[in-house]
Every structure is written in structure tokens, then in C-alpha cells.
Tab-separated table of C-alpha atoms in Angstrom:
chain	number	residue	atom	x	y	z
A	257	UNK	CA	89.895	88.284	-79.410
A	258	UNK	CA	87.224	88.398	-82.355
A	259	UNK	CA	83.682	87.924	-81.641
A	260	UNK	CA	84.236	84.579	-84.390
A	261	UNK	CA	86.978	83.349	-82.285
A	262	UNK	CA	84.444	83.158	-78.900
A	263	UNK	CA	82.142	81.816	-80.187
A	264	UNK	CA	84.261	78.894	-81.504
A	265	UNK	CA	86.003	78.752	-78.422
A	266	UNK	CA	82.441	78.309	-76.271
A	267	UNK	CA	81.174	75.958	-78.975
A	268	UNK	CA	84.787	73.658	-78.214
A	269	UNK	CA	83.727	73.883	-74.975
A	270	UNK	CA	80.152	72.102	-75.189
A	271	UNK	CA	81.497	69.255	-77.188
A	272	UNK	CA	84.034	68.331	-75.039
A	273	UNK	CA	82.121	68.443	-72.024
A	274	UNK	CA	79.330	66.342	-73.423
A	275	UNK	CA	81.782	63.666	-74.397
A	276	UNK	CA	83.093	64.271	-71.086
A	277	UNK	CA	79.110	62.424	-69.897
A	278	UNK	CA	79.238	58.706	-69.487
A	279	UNK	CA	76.171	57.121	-71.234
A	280	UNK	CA	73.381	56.051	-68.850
A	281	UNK	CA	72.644	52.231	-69.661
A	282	UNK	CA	69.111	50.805	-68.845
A	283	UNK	CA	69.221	47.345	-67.706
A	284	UNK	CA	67.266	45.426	-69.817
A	285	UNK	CA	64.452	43.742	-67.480
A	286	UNK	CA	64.248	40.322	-67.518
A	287	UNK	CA	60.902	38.576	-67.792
A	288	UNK	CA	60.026	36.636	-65.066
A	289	UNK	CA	60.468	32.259	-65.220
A	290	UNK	CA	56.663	31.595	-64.685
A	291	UNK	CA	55.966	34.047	-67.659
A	292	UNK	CA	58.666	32.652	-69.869
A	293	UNK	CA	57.114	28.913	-69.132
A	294	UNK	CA	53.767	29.228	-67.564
A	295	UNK	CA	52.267	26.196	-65.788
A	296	UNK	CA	50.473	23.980	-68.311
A	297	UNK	CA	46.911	22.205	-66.905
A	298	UNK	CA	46.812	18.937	-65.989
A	299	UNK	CA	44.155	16.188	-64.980
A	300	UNK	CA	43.540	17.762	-61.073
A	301	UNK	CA	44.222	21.924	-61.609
A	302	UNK	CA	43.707	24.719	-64.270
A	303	UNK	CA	46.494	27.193	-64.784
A	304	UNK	CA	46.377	30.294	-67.543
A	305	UNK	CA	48.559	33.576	-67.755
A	306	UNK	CA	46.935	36.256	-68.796
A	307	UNK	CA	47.900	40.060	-69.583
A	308	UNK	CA	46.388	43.456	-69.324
A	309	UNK	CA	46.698	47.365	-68.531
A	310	UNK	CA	46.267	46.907	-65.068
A	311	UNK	CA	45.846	44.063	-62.677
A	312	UNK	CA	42.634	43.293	-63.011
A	313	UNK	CA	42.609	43.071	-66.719
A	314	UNK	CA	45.590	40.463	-66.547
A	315	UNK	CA	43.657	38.647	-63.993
A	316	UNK	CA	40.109	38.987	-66.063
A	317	UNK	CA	42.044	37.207	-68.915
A	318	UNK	CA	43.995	34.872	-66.766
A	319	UNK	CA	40.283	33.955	-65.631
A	320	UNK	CA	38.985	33.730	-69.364
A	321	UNK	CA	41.215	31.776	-70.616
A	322	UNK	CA	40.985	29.298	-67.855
A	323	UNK	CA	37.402	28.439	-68.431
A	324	UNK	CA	37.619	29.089	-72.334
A	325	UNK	CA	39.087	25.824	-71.587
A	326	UNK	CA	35.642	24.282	-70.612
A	327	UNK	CA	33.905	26.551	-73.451
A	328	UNK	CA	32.563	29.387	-71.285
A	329	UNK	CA	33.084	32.865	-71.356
A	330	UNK	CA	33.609	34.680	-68.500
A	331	UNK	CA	34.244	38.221	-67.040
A	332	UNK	CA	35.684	38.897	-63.603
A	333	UNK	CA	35.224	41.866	-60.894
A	334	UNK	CA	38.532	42.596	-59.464
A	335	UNK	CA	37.083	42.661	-55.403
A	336	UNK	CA	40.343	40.652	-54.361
A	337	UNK	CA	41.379	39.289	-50.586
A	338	UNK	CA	44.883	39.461	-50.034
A	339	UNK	CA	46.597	36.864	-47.907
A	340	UNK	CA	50.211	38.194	-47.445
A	341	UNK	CA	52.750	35.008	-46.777
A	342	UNK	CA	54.807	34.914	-44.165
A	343	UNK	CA	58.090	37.309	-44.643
A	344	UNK	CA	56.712	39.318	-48.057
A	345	UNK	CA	54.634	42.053	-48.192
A	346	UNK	CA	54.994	41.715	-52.438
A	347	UNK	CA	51.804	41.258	-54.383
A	348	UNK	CA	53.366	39.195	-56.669
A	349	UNK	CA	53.557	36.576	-53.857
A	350	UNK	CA	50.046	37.243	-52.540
A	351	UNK	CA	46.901	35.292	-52.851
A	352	UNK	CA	43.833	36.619	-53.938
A	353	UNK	CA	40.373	35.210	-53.851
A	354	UNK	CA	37.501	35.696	-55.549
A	355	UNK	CA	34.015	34.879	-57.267
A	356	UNK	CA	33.349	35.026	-61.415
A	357	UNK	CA	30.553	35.314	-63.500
A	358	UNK	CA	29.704	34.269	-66.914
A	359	UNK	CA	28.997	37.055	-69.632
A	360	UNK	CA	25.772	35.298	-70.551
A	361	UNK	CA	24.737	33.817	-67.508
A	362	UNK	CA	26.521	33.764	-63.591
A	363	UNK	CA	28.603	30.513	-63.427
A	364	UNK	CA	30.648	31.108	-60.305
A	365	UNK	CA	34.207	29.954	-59.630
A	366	UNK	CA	34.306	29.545	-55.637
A	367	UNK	CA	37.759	29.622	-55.598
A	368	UNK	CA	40.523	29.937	-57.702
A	369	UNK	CA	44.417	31.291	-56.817
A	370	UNK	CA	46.599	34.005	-58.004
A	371	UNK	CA	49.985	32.146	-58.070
A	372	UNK	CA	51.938	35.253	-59.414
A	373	UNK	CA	51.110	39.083	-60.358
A	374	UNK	CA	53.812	41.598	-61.540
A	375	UNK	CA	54.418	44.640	-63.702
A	376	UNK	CA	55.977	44.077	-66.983
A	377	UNK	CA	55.982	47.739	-67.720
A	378	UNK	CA	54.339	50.826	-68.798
A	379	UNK	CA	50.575	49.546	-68.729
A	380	UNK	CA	51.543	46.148	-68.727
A	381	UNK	CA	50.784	43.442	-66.032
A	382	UNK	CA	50.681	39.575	-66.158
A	383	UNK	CA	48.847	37.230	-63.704
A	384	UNK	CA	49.127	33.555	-63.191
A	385	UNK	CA	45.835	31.841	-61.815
A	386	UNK	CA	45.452	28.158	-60.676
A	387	UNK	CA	41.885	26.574	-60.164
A	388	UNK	CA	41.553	23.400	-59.003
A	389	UNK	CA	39.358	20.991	-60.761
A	390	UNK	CA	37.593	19.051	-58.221
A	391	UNK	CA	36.823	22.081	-55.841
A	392	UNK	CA	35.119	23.884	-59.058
A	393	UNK	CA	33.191	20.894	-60.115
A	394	UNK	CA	32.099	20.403	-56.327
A	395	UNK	CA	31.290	24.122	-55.779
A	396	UNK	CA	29.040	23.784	-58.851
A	397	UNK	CA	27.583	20.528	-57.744
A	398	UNK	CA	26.372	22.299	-53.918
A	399	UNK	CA	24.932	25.663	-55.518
A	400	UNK	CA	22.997	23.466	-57.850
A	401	UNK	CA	21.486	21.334	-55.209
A	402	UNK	CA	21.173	23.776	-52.689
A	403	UNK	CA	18.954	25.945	-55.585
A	404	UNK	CA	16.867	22.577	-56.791
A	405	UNK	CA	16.207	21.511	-52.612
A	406	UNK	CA	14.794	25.066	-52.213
A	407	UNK	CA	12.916	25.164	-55.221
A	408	UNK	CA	11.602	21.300	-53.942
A	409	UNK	CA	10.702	23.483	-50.540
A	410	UNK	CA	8.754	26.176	-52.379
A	411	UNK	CA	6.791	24.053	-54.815
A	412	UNK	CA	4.550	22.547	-51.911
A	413	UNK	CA	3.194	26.761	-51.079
A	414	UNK	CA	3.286	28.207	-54.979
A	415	UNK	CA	0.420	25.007	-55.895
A	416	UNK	CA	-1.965	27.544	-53.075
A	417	UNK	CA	-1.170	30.316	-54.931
A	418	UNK	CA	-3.724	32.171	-57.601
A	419	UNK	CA	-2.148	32.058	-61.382
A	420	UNK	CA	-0.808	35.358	-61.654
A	421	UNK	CA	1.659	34.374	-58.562
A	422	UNK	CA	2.350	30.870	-59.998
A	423	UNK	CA	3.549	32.449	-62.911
A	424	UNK	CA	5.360	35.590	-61.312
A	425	UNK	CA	7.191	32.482	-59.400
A	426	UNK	CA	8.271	29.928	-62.324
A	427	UNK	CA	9.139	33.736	-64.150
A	428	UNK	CA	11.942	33.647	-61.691
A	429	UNK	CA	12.334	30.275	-61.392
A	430	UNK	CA	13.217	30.488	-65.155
A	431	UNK	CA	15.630	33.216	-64.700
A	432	UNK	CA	17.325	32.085	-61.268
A	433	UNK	CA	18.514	29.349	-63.231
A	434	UNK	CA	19.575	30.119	-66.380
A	435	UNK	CA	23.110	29.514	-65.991
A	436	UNK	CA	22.631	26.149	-64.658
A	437	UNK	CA	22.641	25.241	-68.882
A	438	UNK	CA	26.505	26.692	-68.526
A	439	UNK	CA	27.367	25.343	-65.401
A	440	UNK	CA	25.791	21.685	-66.442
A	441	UNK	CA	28.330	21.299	-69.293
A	442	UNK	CA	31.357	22.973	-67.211
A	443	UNK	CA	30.486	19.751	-64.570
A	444	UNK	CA	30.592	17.450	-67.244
A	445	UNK	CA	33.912	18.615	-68.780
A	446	UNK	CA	35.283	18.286	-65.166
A	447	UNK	CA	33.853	14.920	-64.388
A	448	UNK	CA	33.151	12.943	-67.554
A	449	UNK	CA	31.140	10.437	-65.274
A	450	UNK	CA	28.597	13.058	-64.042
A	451	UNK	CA	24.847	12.471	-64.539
A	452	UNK	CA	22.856	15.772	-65.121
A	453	UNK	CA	19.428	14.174	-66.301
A	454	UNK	CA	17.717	14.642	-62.891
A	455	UNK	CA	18.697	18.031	-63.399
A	456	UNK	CA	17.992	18.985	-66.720
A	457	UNK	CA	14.135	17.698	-66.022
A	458	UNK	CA	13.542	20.085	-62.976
A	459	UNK	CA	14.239	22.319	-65.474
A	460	UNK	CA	11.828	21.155	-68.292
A	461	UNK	CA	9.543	20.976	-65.430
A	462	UNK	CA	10.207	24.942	-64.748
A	463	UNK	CA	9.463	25.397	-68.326
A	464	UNK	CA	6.476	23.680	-68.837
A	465	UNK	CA	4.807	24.978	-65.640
A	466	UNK	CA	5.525	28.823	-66.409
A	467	UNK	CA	4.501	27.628	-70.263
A	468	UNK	CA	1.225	26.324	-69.091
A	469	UNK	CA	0.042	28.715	-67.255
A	470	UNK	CA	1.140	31.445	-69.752
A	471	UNK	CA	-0.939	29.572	-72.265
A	472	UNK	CA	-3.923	29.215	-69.879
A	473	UNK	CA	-4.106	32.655	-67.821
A	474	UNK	CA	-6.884	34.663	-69.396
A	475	UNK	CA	-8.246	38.476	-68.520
A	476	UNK	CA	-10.993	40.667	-69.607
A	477	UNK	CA	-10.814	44.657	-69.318
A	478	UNK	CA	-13.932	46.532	-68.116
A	479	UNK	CA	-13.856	50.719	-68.364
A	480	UNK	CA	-15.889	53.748	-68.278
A	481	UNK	CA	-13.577	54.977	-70.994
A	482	UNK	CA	-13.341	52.283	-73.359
A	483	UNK	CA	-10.395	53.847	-75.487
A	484	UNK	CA	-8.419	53.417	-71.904
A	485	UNK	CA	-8.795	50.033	-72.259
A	486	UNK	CA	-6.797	49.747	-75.234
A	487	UNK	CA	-3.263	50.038	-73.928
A	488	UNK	CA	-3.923	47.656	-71.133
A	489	UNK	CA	-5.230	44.912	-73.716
A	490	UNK	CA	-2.156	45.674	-75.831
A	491	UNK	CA	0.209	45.145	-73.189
A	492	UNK	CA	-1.323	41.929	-71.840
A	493	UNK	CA	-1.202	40.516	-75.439
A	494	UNK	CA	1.919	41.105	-75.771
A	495	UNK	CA	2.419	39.014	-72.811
A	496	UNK	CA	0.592	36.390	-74.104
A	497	UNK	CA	-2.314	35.974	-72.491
A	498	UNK	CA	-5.401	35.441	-73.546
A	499	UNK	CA	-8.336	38.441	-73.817
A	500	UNK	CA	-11.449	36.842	-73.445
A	501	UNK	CA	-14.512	36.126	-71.261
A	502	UNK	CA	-14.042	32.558	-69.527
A	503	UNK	CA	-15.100	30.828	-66.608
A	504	UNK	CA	-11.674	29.586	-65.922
A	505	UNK	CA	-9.579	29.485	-62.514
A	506	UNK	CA	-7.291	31.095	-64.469
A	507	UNK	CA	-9.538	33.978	-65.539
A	508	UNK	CA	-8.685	37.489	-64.299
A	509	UNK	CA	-10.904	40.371	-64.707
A	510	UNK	CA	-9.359	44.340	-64.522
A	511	UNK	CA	-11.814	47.249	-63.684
A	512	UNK	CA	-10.810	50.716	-64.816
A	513	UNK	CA	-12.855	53.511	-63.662
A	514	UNK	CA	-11.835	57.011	-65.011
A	515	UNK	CA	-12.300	60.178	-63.471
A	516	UNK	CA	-11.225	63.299	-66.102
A	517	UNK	CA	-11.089	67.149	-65.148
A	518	UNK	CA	-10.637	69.666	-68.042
A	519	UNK	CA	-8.628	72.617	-67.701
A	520	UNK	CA	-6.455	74.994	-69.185
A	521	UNK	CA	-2.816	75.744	-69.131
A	522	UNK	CA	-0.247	78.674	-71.042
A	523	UNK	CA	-3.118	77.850	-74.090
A	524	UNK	CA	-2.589	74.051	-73.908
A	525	UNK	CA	-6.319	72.162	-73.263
A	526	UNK	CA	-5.948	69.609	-70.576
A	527	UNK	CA	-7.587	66.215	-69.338
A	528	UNK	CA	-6.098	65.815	-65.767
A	529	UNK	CA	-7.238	61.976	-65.388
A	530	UNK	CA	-7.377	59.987	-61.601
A	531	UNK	CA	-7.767	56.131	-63.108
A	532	UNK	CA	-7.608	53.458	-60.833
A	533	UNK	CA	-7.402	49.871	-61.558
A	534	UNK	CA	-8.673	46.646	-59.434
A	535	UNK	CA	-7.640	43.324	-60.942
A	536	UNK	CA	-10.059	40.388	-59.116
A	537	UNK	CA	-10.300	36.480	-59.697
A	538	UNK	CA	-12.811	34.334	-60.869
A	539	UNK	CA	-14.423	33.870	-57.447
A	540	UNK	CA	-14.593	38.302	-57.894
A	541	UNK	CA	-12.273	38.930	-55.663
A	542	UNK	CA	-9.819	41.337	-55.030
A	543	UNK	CA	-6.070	40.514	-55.715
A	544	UNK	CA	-4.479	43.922	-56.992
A	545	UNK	CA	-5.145	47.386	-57.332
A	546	UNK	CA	-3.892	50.870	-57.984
A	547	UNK	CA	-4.305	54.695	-58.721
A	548	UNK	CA	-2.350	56.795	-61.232
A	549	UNK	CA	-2.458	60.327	-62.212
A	550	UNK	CA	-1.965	60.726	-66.519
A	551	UNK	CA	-2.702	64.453	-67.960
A	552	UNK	CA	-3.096	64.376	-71.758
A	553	UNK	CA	-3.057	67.441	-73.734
A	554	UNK	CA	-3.424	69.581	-76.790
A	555	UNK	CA	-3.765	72.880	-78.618
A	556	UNK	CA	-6.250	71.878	-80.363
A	557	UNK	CA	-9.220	71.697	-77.576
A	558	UNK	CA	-10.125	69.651	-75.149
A	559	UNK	CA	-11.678	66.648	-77.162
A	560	UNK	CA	-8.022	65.962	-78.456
A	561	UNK	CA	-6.651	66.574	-75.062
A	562	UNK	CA	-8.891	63.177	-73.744
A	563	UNK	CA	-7.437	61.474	-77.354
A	564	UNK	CA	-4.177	62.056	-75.812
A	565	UNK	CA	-4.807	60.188	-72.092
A	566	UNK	CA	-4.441	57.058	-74.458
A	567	UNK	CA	-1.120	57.951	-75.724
A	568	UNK	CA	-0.165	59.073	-72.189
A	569	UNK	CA	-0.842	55.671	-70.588
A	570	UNK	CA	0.351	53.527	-73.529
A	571	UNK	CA	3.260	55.226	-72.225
A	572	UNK	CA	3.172	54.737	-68.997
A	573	UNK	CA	2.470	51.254	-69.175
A	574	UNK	CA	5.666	50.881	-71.934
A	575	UNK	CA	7.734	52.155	-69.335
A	576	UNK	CA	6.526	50.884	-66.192
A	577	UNK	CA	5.652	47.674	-67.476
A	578	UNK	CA	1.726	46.333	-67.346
A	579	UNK	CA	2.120	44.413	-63.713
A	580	UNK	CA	3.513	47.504	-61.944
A	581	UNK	CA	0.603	49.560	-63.409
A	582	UNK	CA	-2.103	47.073	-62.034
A	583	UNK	CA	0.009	46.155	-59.595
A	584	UNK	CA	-0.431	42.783	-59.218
């Protein structure tokens, strides 16, 4: 037999055992009812569907979409509780629980369901989340009073307090409840007969405290080394305050006493500095103080190496911030 007549022979052979091969059908898979026709919202419960890469993007959208609803935007950390039903140990039929927060400010969602959570397919998941109205609104309602009745507790103490304090307090105050704005107009979407004004003027209270005293709280800087001064006065306008000499409750003076050594380093001059800083009120006492350690240096000698302390704690204080560096 020719070498042409193998080879055609072997290549006959190939084709009819690959026609020989049944064809493997995939099943196409069928999408699920409650993705089909999710659950529409109603006047007692929220519902969304929402799809992702993984689980917790589907639910993160499920979540967004529910409260997009009551115009906020939220984001969601996937920390879920599963509840497994009785006779299925499928995810898709579990519950999970969990908390949300707002991506401008925390408005928390005490409880909200996972009705359904599957696989579509490669990278491809869809959740189904229910919240119900009333518990939301409610679970809104008891955070906000439970915040306002401690704030009512606190205000009695912070009035004893020197100004510095007051306004380190209503600071927080400010922040601590800056989602209520968020959370006010979620309540009123969910119960159109809801009365926020007694809350809305705590909050202008808040406000107008932490603006008085920020318009009121004065300082004036004492040194040996009156170019150290400079960043501390800097920093403390940029706070707002006021730099001047008064006879005010709300005066403050600071008291920065510099101690330099010069020395020398791989040809660098340096000014090893010790300053420490003592705030005190206007009765001259002591509230706050501090030490720190700031080298400046140079090439160029030692008189630029002391130029450079300045630099060094403008610095400093940038970083740390200007009440961690009196400490106060």
C-alpha cells in the first residue's frame, strides 16, 4: 500500500469517528420566577432586586435601590447572619441580616431581609431584599431620640466646662449627627404625618452653640523665640479664633519656651530644639500642656538651621493638627 493511500485511509478514519460523537447539549438555565417578576413595593414593605459579581454586590444594589426610593444613597458591608429554614441548607432560601450606611452620612437600616440569593452565572448573582416600612421608620425614630435624650443628659455638665471643652463637645455634637439631615427626610417619606421641628431645632441649637463660641474663643501666644510663634498663630487662625489680648472668659493664653542646642551632623548645621507649650485660662491657670522635640537644619550654618525650626513645626502642627500639639 502507498504511503498516499495511508494516509487517506487514517484521515477516513478520523471523520467517521468524530461523526460517530453525539453533540453535548447545554441546558439552557432558566431564570428564576422572582427575577423574571420581582416583588413591586407597596404602602407597608420595600422590595428591590439587585445584581452584581458576587453576593454582596447584588445585595449592595438590592440595598441602593431600595432607599434610592426615599432619595438616599447608600452603601452596604456584606457582615451577613444566616438563619437556615427548617429542611434547606440553600442560601438562596436563607435570611440574612444586617446594618447600612449612607455614603454621605450613616443612616442605618435595622433590619431588612434577603428573600432570595442565587447565581445566574459566571460572575453573576441576583438578590431580592424586603424592608419593612414601619420597622425602618421606627428604628430611625429610637436612634434619634435615644441620641437627642443623651445629648439633653450631657448639656447640664458641658455648661461647667472651660470654652475650649464646650467647643471640643458641640465639634462632635455637630458631627455625631450629621446624618440625622438624611434620616429626617427618609422618616418623612415613610410617615407623611411625622413632625421633625423639635428636632431640627436641637440641631440649630448645636450649631449656634459650637458657632458662638467659635466666634468668641480668643488666645494670645507668648515665646522666647518669637518666629516660633508664628505657626501656632497660623494654625489657630485658621481655626477661627481670634488672636488678641482680652479679658474674656473665653480668653486663652499659650506659653512657648524654647530651649535650642547647635550641633553638627555628616556637614549638615543643626538646631536640636526641646519646646514645650502650657495653654492656661483667664483666671492663669493651667488647662494643657506639652513637650516636643523639632531639629531644623541646613548646609548653610547654623543661623539657617534655627530659620528652619519654623518650617519644621509649621509642619508638625499641619500634620498633627494645632490641639494635639498643645494638647488641649
Amino acid at each position: 500500500m502507498s504511503k498516499f493511500s495511508i494516509i487517506l485511509l487514517v484521515f477516513g478514519l478520523l471523520l467517521s469517528a468524530c461523526a460517530s460523537k453525539q453533540k453535548v447539549v447545554v441546558p439552557k438555565k432558566e431564570l428564576p420566577s422572582w427575577y423574571v417578576h420581582p416583588p413591586k413595593s407597596d404602602a407597608y414593605e420595600l422590595f428591590a432586586l439587585g445584581e452584581g459579581g458576587n453576593q454582596q454586590d447584588a445585595i449592595n444594589n438590592a440595598l441602593s435601590l431600595v432607599v434610592s426610593t426615599l432619595s438616599v444613597s447608600i452603601s452596604s458591608s456584606f457582615r451577613a447572619k444566616t438563619v437556615v429554614k427548617e429542611g434547606s441548607v440553600n442560601s438562596s432560601d436563607a435570611t440574612y441580616i444586617n446594618k447600612t450606611q449612607s455614603n454621605v452620612q450613616k443612616i442605618r437600616i435595622s433590619q431588612y431581609e434577603i428573600l432570595h440569593v442565587t447565581r445566574l452565572g459566571f460572575k453573576r448573582y441576583a438578590a431580592v431584599i424586603k424592608v419593612n416600612k414601619q420597622k425602618l421608620f421606627q428604628g430611625l425614630k429610637n436612634e434619634i431620640d435615644q441620641k437627642f435624650e443623651i445629648y439633653r443628659n450631657d448639656i447640664k455638665n458641658i455648661q461647667r466646662l472651660n470654652a475650649l471643652k464646650q467647643l471640643a463637645y458641640y465639634k462632635n455634637m455637630k458631627k455625631a449627627f450629621g446624618y440625622i439631615k438624611n434620616a429626617l427626610i427618609v422618616m418623612k417619606v415613610l410617615n407623611k404625618g411625622f413632625d421633625d421641628k423639635k428636632y431640627l431645632a436641637a440641631m440649630n441649637e448645636i450649631n449656634t452653640k459650637h458657632q458662638y463660641l467659635l466666634e468668641h474663643i480668643s488666645f494670645w501666644v507668648y515665646s522666647n523665640v518669637k518666629s516660633l510663634t508664628k505657626p501656632v498663630i497660623s494654625a489657630l487662625t485658621q481655626q477661627k479664633f481670634i488672636i488678641k489680648k482680652m479679658k474674656s472668659k473665653m480668653h486663652f493664653d499659650i506659653y512657648i519656651k524654647v530651649k535650642i542646642q547647635k550641633a553638627n551632623a555628616y556637614g549638615f548645621s543643626l538646631a536640636r530644639s526641646e519646646i514645650s507649650f502650657i495653654t492656661k485660662d483667664y483666671k492663669k491657670e493651667v488647662l494643657a500642656s506639652n513637650v516636643i522635640h523639632v531639629t531644623g537644619q541646613s548646609s548653610q550654618g547654623y543661623a539657617i538651621a534655627k530659620q528652619n525650626l519654623v518650617k519644621r513645626l509649621n509642619d508638625l502642627i499641619h500634620k498633627e493638627g494645632i490641639s494635639k500639639v498643645l494638647n488641649y
